[in-house]
PDB file of C-alpha atoms in Angstrom:
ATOM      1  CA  UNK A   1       0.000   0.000   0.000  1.00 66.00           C
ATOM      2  CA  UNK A   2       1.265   2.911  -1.041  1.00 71.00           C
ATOM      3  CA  UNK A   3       0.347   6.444   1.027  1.00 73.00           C
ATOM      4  CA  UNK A   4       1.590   9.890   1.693  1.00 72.00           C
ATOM      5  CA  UNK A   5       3.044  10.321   4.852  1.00 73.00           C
ATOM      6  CA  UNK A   6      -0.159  11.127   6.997  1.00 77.00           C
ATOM      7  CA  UNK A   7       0.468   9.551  10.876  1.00 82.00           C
ATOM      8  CA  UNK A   8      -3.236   8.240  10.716  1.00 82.00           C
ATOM      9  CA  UNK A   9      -2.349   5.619   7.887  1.00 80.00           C
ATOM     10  CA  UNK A  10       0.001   2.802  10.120  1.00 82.00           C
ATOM     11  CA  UNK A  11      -2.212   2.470  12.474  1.00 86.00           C
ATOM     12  CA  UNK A  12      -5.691   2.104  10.402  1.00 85.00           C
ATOM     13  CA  UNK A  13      -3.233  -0.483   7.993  1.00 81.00           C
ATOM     14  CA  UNK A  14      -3.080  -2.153  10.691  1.00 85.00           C
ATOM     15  CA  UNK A  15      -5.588  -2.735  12.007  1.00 88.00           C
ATOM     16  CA  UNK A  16      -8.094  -2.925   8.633  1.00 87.00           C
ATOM     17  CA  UNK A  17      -5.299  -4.855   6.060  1.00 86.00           C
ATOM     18  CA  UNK A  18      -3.034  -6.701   8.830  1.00 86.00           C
ATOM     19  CA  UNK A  19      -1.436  -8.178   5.854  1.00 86.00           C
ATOM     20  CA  UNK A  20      -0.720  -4.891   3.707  1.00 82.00           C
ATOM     21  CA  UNK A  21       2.897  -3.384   3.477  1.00 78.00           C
ATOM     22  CA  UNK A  22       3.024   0.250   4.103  1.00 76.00           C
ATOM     23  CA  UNK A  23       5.407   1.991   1.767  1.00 74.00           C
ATOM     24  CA  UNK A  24       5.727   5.785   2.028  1.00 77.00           C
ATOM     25  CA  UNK A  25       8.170   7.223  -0.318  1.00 75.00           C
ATOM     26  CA  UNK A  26       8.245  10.377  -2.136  1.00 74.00           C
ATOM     27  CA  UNK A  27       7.042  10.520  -5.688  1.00 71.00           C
ATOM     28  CA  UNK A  28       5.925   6.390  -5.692  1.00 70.00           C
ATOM     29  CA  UNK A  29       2.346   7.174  -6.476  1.00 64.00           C
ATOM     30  CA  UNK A  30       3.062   9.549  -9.455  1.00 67.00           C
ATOM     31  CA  UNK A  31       2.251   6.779 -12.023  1.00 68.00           C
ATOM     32  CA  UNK A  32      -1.164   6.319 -10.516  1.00 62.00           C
ATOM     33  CA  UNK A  33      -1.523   9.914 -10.376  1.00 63.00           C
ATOM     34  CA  UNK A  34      -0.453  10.415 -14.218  1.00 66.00           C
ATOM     35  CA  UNK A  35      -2.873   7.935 -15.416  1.00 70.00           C
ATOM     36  CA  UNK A  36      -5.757   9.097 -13.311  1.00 70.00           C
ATOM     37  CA  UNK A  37      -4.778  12.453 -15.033  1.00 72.00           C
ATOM     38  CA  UNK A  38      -5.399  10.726 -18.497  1.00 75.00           C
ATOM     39  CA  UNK A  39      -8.375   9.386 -17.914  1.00 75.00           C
ATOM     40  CA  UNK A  40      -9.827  12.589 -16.522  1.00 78.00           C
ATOM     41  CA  UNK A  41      -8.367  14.488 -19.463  1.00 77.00           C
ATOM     42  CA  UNK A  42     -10.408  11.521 -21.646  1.00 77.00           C
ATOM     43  CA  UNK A  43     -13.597  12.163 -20.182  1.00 77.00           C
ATOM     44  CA  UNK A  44     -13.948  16.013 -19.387  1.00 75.00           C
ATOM     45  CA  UNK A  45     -14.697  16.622 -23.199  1.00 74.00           C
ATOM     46  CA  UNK A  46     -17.945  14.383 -22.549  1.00 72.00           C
ATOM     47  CA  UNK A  47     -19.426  15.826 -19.612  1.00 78.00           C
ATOM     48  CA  UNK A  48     -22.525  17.956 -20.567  1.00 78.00           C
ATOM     49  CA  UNK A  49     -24.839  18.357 -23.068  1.00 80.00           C
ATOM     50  CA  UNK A  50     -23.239  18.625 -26.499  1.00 81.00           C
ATOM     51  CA  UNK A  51     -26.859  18.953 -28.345  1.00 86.00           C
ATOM     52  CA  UNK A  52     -29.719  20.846 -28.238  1.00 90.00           C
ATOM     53  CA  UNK A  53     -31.274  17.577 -28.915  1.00 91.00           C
ATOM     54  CA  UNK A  54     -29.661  15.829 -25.780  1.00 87.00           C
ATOM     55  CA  UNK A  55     -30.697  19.005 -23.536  1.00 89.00           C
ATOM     56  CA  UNK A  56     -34.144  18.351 -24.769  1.00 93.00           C
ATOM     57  CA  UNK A  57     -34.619  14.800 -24.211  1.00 92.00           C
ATOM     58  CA  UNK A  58     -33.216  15.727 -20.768  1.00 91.00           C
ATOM     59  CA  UNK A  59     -35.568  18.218 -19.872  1.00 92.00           C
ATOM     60  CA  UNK A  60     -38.293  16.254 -21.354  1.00 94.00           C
ATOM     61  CA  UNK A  61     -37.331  13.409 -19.076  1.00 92.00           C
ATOM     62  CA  UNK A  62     -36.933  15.521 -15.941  1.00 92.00           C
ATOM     63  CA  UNK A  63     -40.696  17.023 -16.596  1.00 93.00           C
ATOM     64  CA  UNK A  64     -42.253  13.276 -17.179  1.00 90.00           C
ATOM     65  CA  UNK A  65     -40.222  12.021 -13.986  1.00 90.00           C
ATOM     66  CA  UNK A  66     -41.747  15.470 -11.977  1.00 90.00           C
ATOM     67  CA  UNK A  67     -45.539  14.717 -13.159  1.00 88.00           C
ATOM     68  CA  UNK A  68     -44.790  10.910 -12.668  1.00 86.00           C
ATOM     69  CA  UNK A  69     -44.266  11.919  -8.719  1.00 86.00           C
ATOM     70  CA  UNK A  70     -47.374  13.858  -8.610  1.00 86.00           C
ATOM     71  CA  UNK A  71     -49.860  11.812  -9.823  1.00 83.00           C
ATOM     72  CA  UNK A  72     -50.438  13.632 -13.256  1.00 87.00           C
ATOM     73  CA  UNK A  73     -50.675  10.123 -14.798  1.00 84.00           C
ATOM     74  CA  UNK A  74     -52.318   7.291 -14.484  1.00 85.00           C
ATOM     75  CA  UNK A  75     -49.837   5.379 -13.329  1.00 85.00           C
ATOM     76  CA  UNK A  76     -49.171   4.051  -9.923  1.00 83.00           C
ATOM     77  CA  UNK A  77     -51.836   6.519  -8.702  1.00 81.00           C
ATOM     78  CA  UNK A  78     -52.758   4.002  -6.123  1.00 85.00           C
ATOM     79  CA  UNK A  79     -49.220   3.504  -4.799  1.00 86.00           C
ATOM     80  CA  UNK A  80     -48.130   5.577  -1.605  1.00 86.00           C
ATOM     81  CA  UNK A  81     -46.340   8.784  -3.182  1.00 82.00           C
ATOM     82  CA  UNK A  82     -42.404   7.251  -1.819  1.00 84.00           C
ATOM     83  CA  UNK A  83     -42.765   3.997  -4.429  1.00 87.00           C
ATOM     84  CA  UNK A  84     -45.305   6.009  -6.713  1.00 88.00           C
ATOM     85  CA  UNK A  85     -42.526   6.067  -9.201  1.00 89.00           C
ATOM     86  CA  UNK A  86     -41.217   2.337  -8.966  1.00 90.00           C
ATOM     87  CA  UNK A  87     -44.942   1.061  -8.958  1.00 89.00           C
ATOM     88  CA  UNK A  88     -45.350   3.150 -12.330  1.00 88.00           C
ATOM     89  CA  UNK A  89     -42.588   1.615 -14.170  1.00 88.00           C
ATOM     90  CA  UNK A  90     -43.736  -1.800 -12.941  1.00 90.00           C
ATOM     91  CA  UNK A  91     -47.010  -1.261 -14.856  1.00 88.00           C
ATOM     92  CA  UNK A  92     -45.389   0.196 -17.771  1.00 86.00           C
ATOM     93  CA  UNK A  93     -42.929  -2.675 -18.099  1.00 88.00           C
ATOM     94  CA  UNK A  94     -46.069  -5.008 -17.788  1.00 88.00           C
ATOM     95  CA  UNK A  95     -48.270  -3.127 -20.480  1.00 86.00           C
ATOM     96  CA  UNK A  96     -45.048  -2.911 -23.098  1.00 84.00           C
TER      97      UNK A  96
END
């Protein structure tokens, strides 16, 4: 196991990973550090919504989800309002 330096780290090792050796060196985690780096320089150009298209189906989700909870539909209207949603998909699942 590789850490910082942190005082807090033998003793939790211990007690958690009994079998774990604790190496604290400068710099020995930089590898892990430079790929994490990669693979958050990967995926930042794919956060968000790159469409107008995507931001609408989103939206249009969100709203269907919001009436869904309040009863707007006919679904799971007899369900208790905490497992309104889960009984509505259960019936939609059913019907398709």
């Amino acid at each position: 196991m590789v850490t910082d330096a942190a005082a807090i780290y033998p003793g939790v090792l211990a007690e958690r990973i009994p079998s774990a050796w604790h190496h604290v060196e400068q710099y020995v985690n930089n590898p892990m550090e430079a790929d994490h780096s990669q693979l958050k320089q990967r995926l930042r150009p794919m956060r968000g919504l790159q469409t107008d298209r995507t931001a609408q189906v989103i939206i249009a989700g969100h709203a269907y989800m919001q009436n869904l909870r309040r009863g707007h539909y006919e679904l799971g209207i007899d369900a208790p309002p905490a497992v309104r949603v889960a009984t509505a998909f259960t019936e939609l699942a059913r019907a398709i």
